[in-house]
Amino acid sequence: MSLSHHHLNTNILPTLSATIPTPFPLVFSAPIVSFLSFIFSSPLSLPSSPPIFSPFPSSLPTRKKMATAFSPSKFAAQPFPLNTTSQNNPLTIPTTASPFLGSTRKLIRLSSSSNLNIRRRSGTVVAVSDVVKENKSKSTLNLLITKEEGLELYEDMVLGRAFEDMCAQMYYRGKMFGFVHLYNGQEAISTGFIKLLKQQDSVVSTYRDHVHALSKGVSARAVMSELFGKTTGCCRGQGGSMHMFSREHNVLGGFAFIGEGIPVATGAAFTSKYKREVLKEADCDHVTLAFFGDGTCNNGQFFECLNMAALWKLPIVFVVENNLWAIGMSHLRATSDPQIYKKGPAFGMPGVHVDGMDVLKVREVAKEAIGRARRGEGPTLVECETYRFRGHSLADPDELRDPAEKAHYAARDPITALKKYLIENSLASEADLKAIDKKIDEVVEEAVEFADESPVPPQSQLLENVFADPKGFGIGPDGQYRCEDPKFTEGTAQV
Amino acid sequence: MLAIARQRMLGQSFKKILPAVSVLRSYSSAAKQITVREALNSALDEEMSADPKVFLMGEEVGEYQGAYKITKGLLEKYGPERVLDTPITEAGFTGIGVGAAYYGLKPVVEFMTFNFSMQAIDHIINSAAKSNYMSAGQISVPIVFRGPNGAAAGVGAQHSQCYAAWYASCPGLKVLSPYNSEDARGLLKAAIRDPDPVVFLENELLYGESFPVSDEVLDSSFCLPIGKAKIEREGKDVTITAFSKMAAEMLEKDGIYAEVINLRSIRPLDRSTINASVRKTNRLITVEEGFPQHGVGAEICASVVEESFSYLDAPVERIAGADVPMPYAANLERMAVPQVEDIVRAAKRACYRSVPLAATA
């Protein structure tokens, strides 16, 4: 498990060939790795001119990203500061700006991450505009997805959206209860990442986990029944909205406490490595994805796991779904340095920032990150900027968010964007997509019917599944194991 | 509480122990002596060699040979992939252990003391104990959390709490607390083989104590059942339940023959053995080191009152630690932990040999 420094320096991303110049010290330090903090742009939403980095207008946040160094030859060559062509103003968060309240953000987002090493940063920036032009010309010839993939992505996102909308309806009709957290608006992340996984790869999520479970393959009926609290649910009604588990599809929950899933995901990744190295299952290359939000990135467990995952080079991808709000707490009010992806290099792993409203961009980043993990190169931290269209949960009045902000993001709806892409690039027709919409509507309706008709758990189910070994309830007064008493699960809850 | 001097026990006429159900164990007087530390070490060693899925994780378990030398020699034998020195991140590595257990590995997570488990208690309870239930049996967590629990000598308030009551109140966990070497070996092996999360509460002061063990105990497939208490000594006047450390012999001098039950398993509690014993002796004293309110003794008392009320001839006496954070000064510390004299006094009260004290706090 020791780190190979050499390996690290030259081979972090396979797309970067070994052109890291020797002037850089060969130490396992942030500057080297900060090379890898880069920002994505894919041809999906190219502005008409090459993206120039400019300060944002103060009212609405917009983000323009610079294309990144996918082509290695352009990436690493220049260690010396080049001032003339550098177009970005490496502004930090303006300290003179008024305190951030609610969603009015005056934050200027940097394309390249840190201010630490302007030298290297400039090296990247210079190459970028050339790369952008190159990418732009390539893009018309080289689409990112095939028709099948496109339809699969579309269908998955529409399923997520339709399902969540149905959840809201059912909740207000009283069929669902408790805490329900909906994922509207964030579908690109779930689809973009999870559709690249194999069945044996695992997904660990938070309480906003319906769509992660659906993307991973849990059937809509099972999830809906679980939400209704019926015994046919994926956890027999014992888990609920926030605790979706599926052994078959390797969905490991569903955790209510933020940050709780991250160490568990790290453990699942550890298992993959252990199986390969100790148990000698040579081809075990299972990857784990941990999904969590911006608020979690201030939690101690997050940092503990970044450290250990990088230390032991675990096959995990930490996916931050930065939707800018933790219930009513703006990310900017809660975080000293809101750029979460910068926290990756601090621990020795690449930190990537991507537009989470664009499923194709997310998919590109995901391919790279998952590929890295599968090859055994270690973890990656991916920050996806996204937005939740609804409140934190169905009980949240959602009063603190600026309607202009919501409108801005509604205009960037990932499903609409993908639809546009598919149609513009002639990958699918309106009719195809409408057919998918209809199909999904039927699936969701059927799921609701199934859930409605399913029975509630019987009383005898109350005491089941507490232990894997049911003798864990101990010995009864008659000297037999309590669980072997046929009357065990009837009667009162006292054991 | 003083540990029993085993040699003296052997010197007296030591009867064959007859527990309520099954397992017969007889001690030969020429038995081998091993310390609790050796017992734990050998149990870990054997379980790790028998099953490659077992691995250790904790602070200082590897190169330091274990903070209390329990894992001595295991790093050399099994390598750094199976004996993991972790950074000081209880929440993180406990969660990692739970995540690994979700996939069928068998981690043994060591806490340097169980006080530090409070930083990880979210994962012990929410991710480990509740997972089998929340996932309706799909995900079981065969993990063991072990480490020293309770008061040591002069370590102050933040290092001396007993967590038996806290963990034992949580469904989905099994909580074990061994006393002697035989308990330590048998229960740790059982815990590692168990498919559920087990909290294994050891005691630092007992690590160095030697106890005699029979050849059966030293066998590598030796295992004690979880959920069975052991009647360490039979008696007829009063039942004393205790775990981890006990004292009973002084009572014999005063003509009180106490039946001493070594609980071994706090959850599930062996209510049937306790109640059977109370029905025989009609009096009960529960002894524990932890805080009195909502403690293990409270649960035993409630259980006995519910099931054997008409057999009780005297109120149940609870002996627990003082209701204060553990003080540092040696004399105060001695007063804060139950001593033999307290137990003797309580026994006499229970047997109406002396005047009951006014209710203490």
PDB file of C-alpha atoms in Angstrom, chain A residues 23-278:
ATOM      1  CA  PRO A  23      11.862  21.185 -12.784  1.00  0.00           C
ATOM      2  CA  PHE A  24       8.981  20.197 -10.611  1.00  0.00           C
ATOM      3  CA  PRO A  25      10.065  18.502  -7.472  1.00  0.00           C
ATOM      4  CA  LEU A  26       9.192  14.896  -7.367  1.00  0.00           C
ATOM      5  CA  VAL A  27       7.400  14.972  -4.139  1.00  0.00           C
ATOM      6  CA  PHE A  28       3.955  14.008  -3.282  1.00  0.00           C
ATOM      7  CA  SER A  29       2.761  17.478  -2.724  1.00  0.00           C
ATOM      8  CA  ALA A  30      -0.126  19.640  -3.608  1.00  0.00           C
ATOM      9  CA  PRO A  31       1.480  21.558  -6.428  1.00  0.00           C
ATOM     10  CA  ILE A  32       1.949  18.498  -8.536  1.00  0.00           C
ATOM     11  CA  VAL A  33      -1.451  17.253  -7.883  1.00  0.00           C
ATOM     12  CA  SER A  34      -3.054  20.599  -8.361  1.00  0.00           C
ATOM     13  CA  PHE A  35      -2.226  20.142 -11.980  1.00  0.00           C
ATOM     14  CA  LEU A  36      -5.080  17.855 -11.983  1.00  0.00           C
ATOM     15  CA  SER A  37      -7.596  20.269 -10.664  1.00  0.00           C
ATOM     16  CA  PHE A  38      -9.114  21.221 -13.853  1.00  0.00           C
ATOM     17  CA  ILE A  39     -12.398  22.317 -15.115  1.00  0.00           C
ATOM     18  CA  PHE A  40     -14.387  20.747 -17.771  1.00  0.00           C
ATOM     19  CA  SER A  41     -16.166  21.958 -20.708  1.00  0.00           C
ATOM     20  CA  SER A  42     -17.602  19.715 -23.278  1.00  0.00           C
ATOM     21  CA  PRO A  43     -19.027  20.681 -26.594  1.00  0.00           C
ATOM     22  CA  LEU A  44     -22.503  20.440 -25.257  1.00  0.00           C
ATOM     23  CA  SER A  45     -22.855  24.019 -24.381  1.00  0.00           C
ATOM     24  CA  LEU A  46     -20.162  25.894 -26.120  1.00  0.00           C
ATOM     25  CA  PRO A  47     -20.565  29.603 -26.194  1.00  0.00           C
ATOM     26  CA  SER A  48     -20.163  31.149 -29.541  1.00  0.00           C
ATOM     27  CA  SER A  49     -16.803  32.603 -28.759  1.00  0.00           C
ATOM     28  CA  PRO A  50     -14.043  30.812 -27.005  1.00  0.00           C
ATOM     29  CA  PRO A  51     -14.733  31.083 -23.347  1.00  0.00           C
ATOM     30  CA  ILE A  52     -13.043  34.073 -21.913  1.00  0.00           C
ATOM     31  CA  PHE A  53     -12.784  34.282 -18.297  1.00  0.00           C
ATOM     32  CA  SER A  54     -14.446  37.389 -16.990  1.00  0.00           C
ATOM     33  CA  PRO A  55     -15.769  38.644 -13.740  1.00  0.00           C
ATOM     34  CA  PHE A  56     -19.395  37.890 -13.242  1.00  0.00           C
ATOM     35  CA  PRO A  57     -22.143  40.373 -13.082  1.00  0.00           C
ATOM     36  CA  SER A  58     -23.221  40.700  -9.571  1.00  0.00           C
ATOM     37  CA  SER A  59     -26.813  39.752  -9.880  1.00  0.00           C
ATOM     38  CA  LEU A  60     -26.848  36.306 -11.297  1.00  0.00           C
ATOM     39  CA  PRO A  61     -24.094  33.841 -11.098  1.00  0.00           C
ATOM     40  CA  THR A  62     -22.992  32.444 -14.363  1.00  0.00           C
ATOM     41  CA  ARG A  63     -20.218  30.106 -14.813  1.00  0.00           C
ATOM     42  CA  LYS A  64     -18.018  29.806 -17.784  1.00  0.00           C
ATOM     43  CA  LYS A  65     -15.595  27.077 -17.838  1.00  0.00           C
ATOM     44  CA  MET A  66     -12.435  26.698 -19.658  1.00  0.00           C
ATOM     45  CA  ALA A  67     -11.916  23.562 -21.583  1.00  0.00           C
ATOM     46  CA  THR A  68      -9.404  21.402 -20.089  1.00  0.00           C
ATOM     47  CA  ALA A  69      -6.345  19.526 -20.905  1.00  0.00           C
ATOM     48  CA  PHE A  70      -7.630  16.406 -22.364  1.00  0.00           C
ATOM     49  CA  SER A  71      -4.999  16.349 -24.966  1.00  0.00           C
ATOM     50  CA  PRO A  72      -1.810  15.769 -23.122  1.00  0.00           C
ATOM     51  CA  SER A  73       0.489  17.459 -25.452  1.00  0.00           C
ATOM     52  CA  LYS A  74      -1.016  20.778 -24.714  1.00  0.00           C
ATOM     53  CA  PHE A  75      -1.170  20.395 -21.073  1.00  0.00           C
ATOM     54  CA  ALA A  76       1.954  20.333 -19.151  1.00  0.00           C
ATOM     55  CA  ALA A  77       4.656  21.826 -21.216  1.00  0.00           C
ATOM     56  CA  GLN A  78       5.204  25.235 -19.775  1.00  0.00           C
ATOM     57  CA  PRO A  79       6.582  25.806 -16.386  1.00  0.00           C
ATOM     58  CA  PHE A  80       7.254  29.483 -16.796  1.00  0.00           C
ATOM     59  CA  PRO A  81       4.801  32.228 -16.104  1.00  0.00           C
ATOM     60  CA  LEU A  82       3.306  33.634 -19.233  1.00  0.00           C
ATOM     61  CA  ASN A  83       1.638  36.835 -18.445  1.00  0.00           C
ATOM     62  CA  THR A  84       0.525  38.281 -21.712  1.00  0.00           C
ATOM     63  CA  THR A  85      -1.825  35.646 -22.880  1.00  0.00           C
ATOM     64  CA  SER A  86      -3.279  34.887 -19.565  1.00  0.00           C
ATOM     65  CA  GLN A  87      -6.808  35.976 -19.676  1.00  0.00           C
ATOM     66  CA  ASN A  88      -8.066  35.261 -16.297  1.00  0.00           C
ATOM     67  CA  ASN A  89      -7.978  37.577 -13.416  1.00  0.00           C
ATOM     68  CA  PRO A  90      -7.100  35.363 -10.575  1.00  0.00           C
ATOM     69  CA  LEU A  91      -9.405  37.049  -8.216  1.00  0.00           C
ATOM     70  CA  THR A  92     -10.099  35.595  -4.932  1.00  0.00           C
ATOM     71  CA  ILE A  93     -13.380  35.922  -3.202  1.00  0.00           C
ATOM     72  CA  PRO A  94     -13.738  39.636  -2.899  1.00  0.00           C
ATOM     73  CA  THR A  95     -13.395  40.559   0.682  1.00  0.00           C
ATOM     74  CA  THR A  96     -14.959  43.911   0.117  1.00  0.00           C
ATOM     75  CA  ALA A  97     -18.158  42.408  -1.143  1.00  0.00           C
ATOM     76  CA  SER A  98     -21.126  42.562   1.118  1.00  0.00           C
ATOM     77  CA  PRO A  99     -21.732  39.506   3.232  1.00  0.00           C
ATOM     78  CA  PHE A 100     -23.373  36.770   1.331  1.00  0.00           C
ATOM     79  CA  LEU A 101     -26.992  36.572   2.177  1.00  0.00           C
ATOM     80  CA  GLY A 102     -29.204  34.055   0.611  1.00  0.00           C
ATOM     81  CA  SER A 103     -28.625  33.435  -2.979  1.00  0.00           C
ATOM     82  CA  THR A 104     -27.294  36.722  -4.164  1.00  0.00           C
ATOM     83  CA  ARG A 105     -23.799  35.747  -4.868  1.00  0.00           C
ATOM     84  CA  LYS A 106     -21.023  37.988  -5.755  1.00  0.00           C
ATOM     85  CA  LEU A 107     -18.592  35.197  -5.826  1.00  0.00           C
ATOM     86  CA  ILE A 108     -16.311  35.125  -8.737  1.00  0.00           C
ATOM     87  CA  ARG A 109     -15.594  31.649  -9.707  1.00  0.00           C
ATOM     88  CA  LEU A 110     -12.169  30.789 -10.791  1.00  0.00           C
ATOM     89  CA  SER A 111     -11.681  28.422 -13.595  1.00  0.00           C
ATOM     90  CA  SER A 112      -8.392  27.129 -12.408  1.00  0.00           C
ATOM     91  CA  SER A 113      -8.394  26.199  -8.835  1.00  0.00           C
ATOM     92  CA  SER A 114      -5.901  27.619  -6.500  1.00  0.00           C
ATOM     93  CA  ASN A 115      -3.902  30.741  -6.238  1.00  0.00           C
ATOM     94  CA  LEU A 116      -1.075  28.750  -4.901  1.00  0.00           C
ATOM     95  CA  ASN A 117       1.018  28.289  -7.930  1.00  0.00           C
ATOM     96  CA  ILE A 118       0.426  30.944 -10.469  1.00  0.00           C
ATOM     97  CA  ARG A 119       3.296  29.569 -12.454  1.00  0.00           C
ATOM     98  CA  ARG A 120       1.673  26.305 -13.084  1.00  0.00           C
ATOM     99  CA  ARG A 121      -1.721  27.795 -13.341  1.00  0.00           C
ATOM    100  CA  SER A 122      -0.586  30.052 -16.096  1.00  0.00           C
ATOM    101  CA  GLY A 123       0.894  27.107 -17.815  1.00  0.00           C
ATOM    102  CA  THR A 124      -2.516  25.571 -17.937  1.00  0.00           C
ATOM    103  CA  VAL A 125      -4.304  28.686 -18.982  1.00  0.00           C
ATOM    104  CA  VAL A 126      -2.167  29.336 -21.969  1.00  0.00           C
ATOM    105  CA  ALA A 127      -2.781  25.953 -23.355  1.00  0.00           C
ATOM    106  CA  VAL A 128      -6.458  26.141 -22.770  1.00  0.00           C
ATOM    107  CA  SER A 129      -7.667  28.395 -25.507  1.00  0.00           C
ATOM    108  CA  ASP A 130      -5.831  26.313 -28.038  1.00  0.00           C
ATOM    109  CA  VAL A 131      -7.351  23.198 -26.642  1.00  0.00           C
ATOM    110  CA  VAL A 132     -10.750  24.767 -26.774  1.00  0.00           C
ATOM    111  CA  LYS A 133     -10.404  25.573 -30.413  1.00  0.00           C
ATOM    112  CA  GLU A 134      -9.218  22.102 -31.068  1.00  0.00           C
ATOM    113  CA  ASN A 135     -12.078  20.592 -29.152  1.00  0.00           C
ATOM    114  CA  LYS A 136     -14.538  22.800 -30.848  1.00  0.00           C
ATOM    115  CA  SER A 137     -13.471  21.665 -34.244  1.00  0.00           C
ATOM    116  CA  LYS A 138     -13.432  18.080 -33.128  1.00  0.00           C
ATOM    117  CA  SER A 139     -16.818  18.277 -31.565  1.00  0.00           C
ATOM    118  CA  THR A 140     -18.791  18.487 -34.717  1.00  0.00           C
ATOM    119  CA  LEU A 141     -17.268  15.249 -35.873  1.00  0.00           C
ATOM    120  CA  ASN A 142     -17.070  13.424 -32.656  1.00  0.00           C
ATOM    121  CA  LEU A 143     -20.181  13.245 -30.563  1.00  0.00           C
ATOM    122  CA  LEU A 144     -19.878  12.160 -27.006  1.00  0.00           C
ATOM    123  CA  ILE A 145     -22.582   9.580 -27.027  1.00  0.00           C
ATOM    124  CA  THR A 146     -24.250   7.192 -29.346  1.00  0.00           C
ATOM    125  CA  LYS A 147     -27.957   7.108 -29.908  1.00  0.00           C
ATOM    126  CA  GLU A 148     -28.480   4.175 -27.567  1.00  0.00           C
ATOM    127  CA  GLU A 149     -26.495   5.789 -24.841  1.00  0.00           C
ATOM    128  CA  GLY A 150     -28.336   9.038 -25.342  1.00  0.00           C
ATOM    129  CA  LEU A 151     -31.712   7.412 -25.060  1.00  0.00           C
ATOM    130  CA  GLU A 152     -30.590   5.457 -22.039  1.00  0.00           C
ATOM    131  CA  LEU A 153     -29.459   8.637 -20.334  1.00  0.00           C
ATOM    132  CA  TYR A 154     -32.634  10.419 -21.266  1.00  0.00           C
ATOM    133  CA  GLU A 155     -34.810   7.635 -20.024  1.00  0.00           C
ATOM    134  CA  ASP A 156     -32.979   7.426 -16.732  1.00  0.00           C
ATOM    135  CA  MET A 157     -33.237  11.130 -16.084  1.00  0.00           C
ATOM    136  CA  VAL A 158     -36.895  11.227 -17.000  1.00  0.00           C
ATOM    137  CA  LEU A 159     -37.530   8.280 -14.696  1.00  0.00           C
ATOM    138  CA  GLY A 160     -35.841  10.116 -11.871  1.00  0.00           C
ATOM    139  CA  ARG A 161     -37.838  13.264 -12.498  1.00  0.00           C
ATOM    140  CA  ALA A 162     -41.184  11.586 -12.975  1.00  0.00           C
ATOM    141  CA  PHE A 163     -40.664   9.402  -9.926  1.00  0.00           C
ATOM    142  CA  GLU A 164     -39.826  12.306  -7.691  1.00  0.00           C
ATOM    143  CA  ASP A 165     -42.766  14.338  -8.924  1.00  0.00           C
ATOM    144  CA  MET A 166     -45.008  11.403  -8.187  1.00  0.00           C
ATOM    145  CA  CYS A 167     -43.507  11.148  -4.714  1.00  0.00           C
ATOM    146  CA  ALA A 168     -44.477  14.740  -4.078  1.00  0.00           C
ATOM    147  CA  GLN A 169     -48.025  14.057  -5.178  1.00  0.00           C
ATOM    148  CA  MET A 170     -48.279  10.957  -3.048  1.00  0.00           C
ATOM    149  CA  TYR A 171     -46.874  12.731  -0.054  1.00  0.00           C
ATOM    150  CA  TYR A 172     -49.442  15.468  -0.235  1.00  0.00           C
ATOM    151  CA  ARG A 173     -52.116  12.831  -0.516  1.00  0.00           C
ATOM    152  CA  GLY A 174     -50.894  11.201   2.642  1.00  0.00           C
ATOM    153  CA  LYS A 175     -49.647   7.973   1.134  1.00  0.00           C
ATOM    154  CA  MET A 176     -46.070   8.738   2.045  1.00  0.00           C
ATOM    155  CA  PHE A 177     -44.968  10.161   5.308  1.00  0.00           C
ATOM    156  CA  GLY A 178     -42.018  11.218   7.362  1.00  0.00           C
ATOM    157  CA  PHE A 179     -39.025  12.762   5.728  1.00  0.00           C
ATOM    158  CA  VAL A 180     -38.940  12.736   1.956  1.00  0.00           C
ATOM    159  CA  HIS A 181     -36.131  14.486   0.104  1.00  0.00           C
ATOM    160  CA  LEU A 182     -36.504  14.923  -3.603  1.00  0.00           C
ATOM    161  CA  TYR A 183     -33.872  15.029  -6.236  1.00  0.00           C
ATOM    162  CA  ASN A 184     -35.446  17.206  -8.940  1.00  0.00           C
ATOM    163  CA  GLY A 185     -32.824  19.069 -10.858  1.00  0.00           C
ATOM    164  CA  GLN A 186     -29.901  16.915  -9.892  1.00  0.00           C
ATOM    165  CA  GLU A 187     -30.649  14.008 -12.196  1.00  0.00           C
ATOM    166  CA  ALA A 188     -27.658  14.630 -14.410  1.00  0.00           C
ATOM    167  CA  ILE A 189     -25.294  13.606 -11.665  1.00  0.00           C
ATOM    168  CA  SER A 190     -27.000  10.387 -10.802  1.00  0.00           C
ATOM    169  CA  THR A 191     -27.449   9.390 -14.412  1.00  0.00           C
ATOM    170  CA  GLY A 192     -24.075  10.644 -15.522  1.00  0.00           C
ATOM    171  CA  PHE A 193     -22.203   8.639 -12.928  1.00  0.00           C
ATOM    172  CA  ILE A 194     -24.244   5.595 -12.147  1.00  0.00           C
ATOM    173  CA  LYS A 195     -24.963   4.583 -15.700  1.00  0.00           C
ATOM    174  CA  LEU A 196     -21.254   3.955 -16.129  1.00  0.00           C
ATOM    175  CA  LEU A 197     -21.110   1.412 -13.324  1.00  0.00           C
ATOM    176  CA  LYS A 198     -21.303  -2.340 -13.409  1.00  0.00           C
ATOM    177  CA  GLN A 199     -23.669  -4.281 -11.221  1.00  0.00           C
ATOM    178  CA  GLN A 200     -20.966  -5.129  -8.693  1.00  0.00           C
ATOM    179  CA  ASP A 201     -19.901  -1.555  -8.220  1.00  0.00           C
ATOM    180  CA  SER A 202     -21.482   0.110  -5.249  1.00  0.00           C
ATOM    181  CA  VAL A 203     -23.265   3.332  -4.617  1.00  0.00           C
ATOM    182  CA  VAL A 204     -23.563   4.987  -1.233  1.00  0.00           C
ATOM    183  CA  SER A 205     -25.830   7.944  -0.886  1.00  0.00           C
ATOM    184  CA  THR A 206     -27.526  10.251   1.572  1.00  0.00           C
ATOM    185  CA  TYR A 207     -31.164  10.721   2.446  1.00  0.00           C
ATOM    186  CA  ARG A 208     -31.729  12.043  -1.075  1.00  0.00           C
ATOM    187  CA  ASP A 209     -31.334   8.591  -2.444  1.00  0.00           C
ATOM    188  CA  HIS A 210     -34.413   7.587  -4.432  1.00  0.00           C
ATOM    189  CA  VAL A 211     -32.905   8.445  -7.770  1.00  0.00           C
ATOM    190  CA  HIS A 212     -29.543   6.891  -6.987  1.00  0.00           C
ATOM    191  CA  ALA A 213     -31.320   3.648  -6.244  1.00  0.00           C
ATOM    192  CA  LEU A 214     -33.359   3.919  -9.441  1.00  0.00           C
ATOM    193  CA  SER A 215     -30.326   4.666 -11.587  1.00  0.00           C
ATOM    194  CA  LYS A 216     -28.472   1.736 -10.098  1.00  0.00           C
ATOM    195  CA  GLY A 217     -31.256  -0.589 -11.134  1.00  0.00           C
ATOM    196  CA  VAL A 218     -33.633  -0.961  -8.223  1.00  0.00           C
ATOM    197  CA  SER A 219     -37.092  -1.186  -9.729  1.00  0.00           C
ATOM    198  CA  ALA A 220     -39.453   1.738  -9.403  1.00  0.00           C
ATOM    199  CA  ARG A 221     -42.034  -0.524  -7.825  1.00  0.00           C
ATOM    200  CA  ALA A 222     -39.678  -1.599  -5.079  1.00  0.00           C
ATOM    201  CA  VAL A 223     -38.722   1.960  -4.268  1.00  0.00           C
ATOM    202  CA  MET A 224     -42.289   3.214  -4.339  1.00  0.00           C
ATOM    203  CA  SER A 225     -43.497   0.409  -2.093  1.00  0.00           C
ATOM    204  CA  GLU A 226     -40.698   1.130   0.306  1.00  0.00           C
ATOM    205  CA  LEU A 227     -41.791   4.747   0.429  1.00  0.00           C
ATOM    206  CA  PHE A 228     -45.346   3.711   1.098  1.00  0.00           C
ATOM    207  CA  GLY A 229     -44.094   1.486   3.902  1.00  0.00           C
ATOM    208  CA  LYS A 230     -45.302  -1.737   2.381  1.00  0.00           C
ATOM    209  CA  THR A 231     -43.783  -5.106   2.811  1.00  0.00           C
ATOM    210  CA  THR A 232     -42.939  -5.417  -0.879  1.00  0.00           C
ATOM    211  CA  GLY A 233     -40.551  -2.514  -0.690  1.00  0.00           C
ATOM    212  CA  CYS A 234     -36.857  -2.962  -1.296  1.00  0.00           C
ATOM    213  CA  CYS A 235     -36.289  -3.044   2.445  1.00  0.00           C
ATOM    214  CA  ARG A 236     -39.659  -4.582   3.293  1.00  0.00           C
ATOM    215  CA  GLY A 237     -40.848  -1.240   4.558  1.00  0.00           C
ATOM    216  CA  GLN A 238     -38.316  -1.210   7.346  1.00  0.00           C
ATOM    217  CA  GLY A 239     -35.998   1.371   5.882  1.00  0.00           C
ATOM    218  CA  GLY A 240     -38.044   4.133   4.376  1.00  0.00           C
ATOM    219  CA  SER A 241     -37.213   7.054   2.181  1.00  0.00           C
ATOM    220  CA  MET A 242     -33.837   7.683   3.666  1.00  0.00           C
ATOM    221  CA  HIS A 243     -32.568   4.134   3.853  1.00  0.00           C
ATOM    222  CA  MET A 244     -32.661   2.489   0.458  1.00  0.00           C
ATOM    223  CA  PHE A 245     -30.567  -0.658   0.479  1.00  0.00           C
ATOM    224  CA  SER A 246     -30.257  -3.278  -2.187  1.00  0.00           C
ATOM    225  CA  ARG A 247     -27.867  -6.155  -1.935  1.00  0.00           C
ATOM    226  CA  GLU A 248     -28.573  -7.223  -5.491  1.00  0.00           C
ATOM    227  CA  HIS A 249     -27.790  -3.875  -7.021  1.00  0.00           C
ATOM    228  CA  ASN A 250     -25.135  -2.949  -4.459  1.00  0.00           C
ATOM    229  CA  VAL A 251     -26.888   0.122  -3.199  1.00  0.00           C
ATOM    230  CA  LEU A 252     -25.510   0.497   0.277  1.00  0.00           C
ATOM    231  CA  GLY A 253     -27.929   3.120   1.530  1.00  0.00           C
ATOM    232  CA  GLY A 254     -29.396   5.657   2.217  1.00  0.00           C
ATOM    233  CA  PHE A 255     -27.927   7.396   5.365  1.00  0.00           C
ATOM    234  CA  ALA A 256     -29.722  10.019   7.312  1.00  0.00           C
ATOM    235  CA  PHE A 257     -26.767  11.684   8.996  1.00  0.00           C
ATOM    236  CA  ILE A 258     -24.727  13.667   6.580  1.00  0.00           C
ATOM    237  CA  GLY A 259     -21.234  12.409   6.243  1.00  0.00           C
ATOM    238  CA  GLU A 260     -22.246   9.014   7.540  1.00  0.00           C
ATOM    239  CA  GLY A 261     -22.177   7.357   4.160  1.00  0.00           C
ATOM    240  CA  ILE A 262     -18.703   8.539   3.258  1.00  0.00           C
ATOM    241  CA  PRO A 263     -16.758   6.260   5.609  1.00  0.00           C
ATOM    242  CA  VAL A 264     -19.031   3.389   4.710  1.00  0.00           C
ATOM    243  CA  ALA A 265     -18.327   3.979   1.035  1.00  0.00           C
ATOM    244  CA  THR A 266     -14.645   4.150   1.802  1.00  0.00           C
ATOM    245  CA  GLY A 267     -14.979   0.807   3.538  1.00  0.00           C
ATOM    246  CA  ALA A 268     -16.692  -0.711   0.547  1.00  0.00           C
ATOM    247  CA  ALA A 269     -13.833   0.527  -1.612  1.00  0.00           C
ATOM    248  CA  PHE A 270     -11.438  -0.920   0.915  1.00  0.00           C
ATOM    249  CA  THR A 271     -13.120  -4.265   0.514  1.00  0.00           C
ATOM    250  CA  SER A 272     -12.543  -4.181  -3.195  1.00  0.00           C
ATOM    251  CA  LYS A 273      -8.872  -3.578  -2.670  1.00  0.00           C
ATOM    252  CA  TYR A 274      -8.662  -6.169   0.082  1.00  0.00           C
ATOM    253  CA  LYS A 275     -10.313  -8.759  -2.077  1.00  0.00           C
ATOM    254  CA  ARG A 276      -7.799  -8.122  -4.784  1.00  0.00           C
ATOM    255  CA  GLU A 277      -4.726  -8.063  -2.627  1.00  0.00           C
ATOM    256  CA  VAL A 278      -5.384 -10.354   0.260  1.00  0.00           C
TER     257      VAL A 278
END
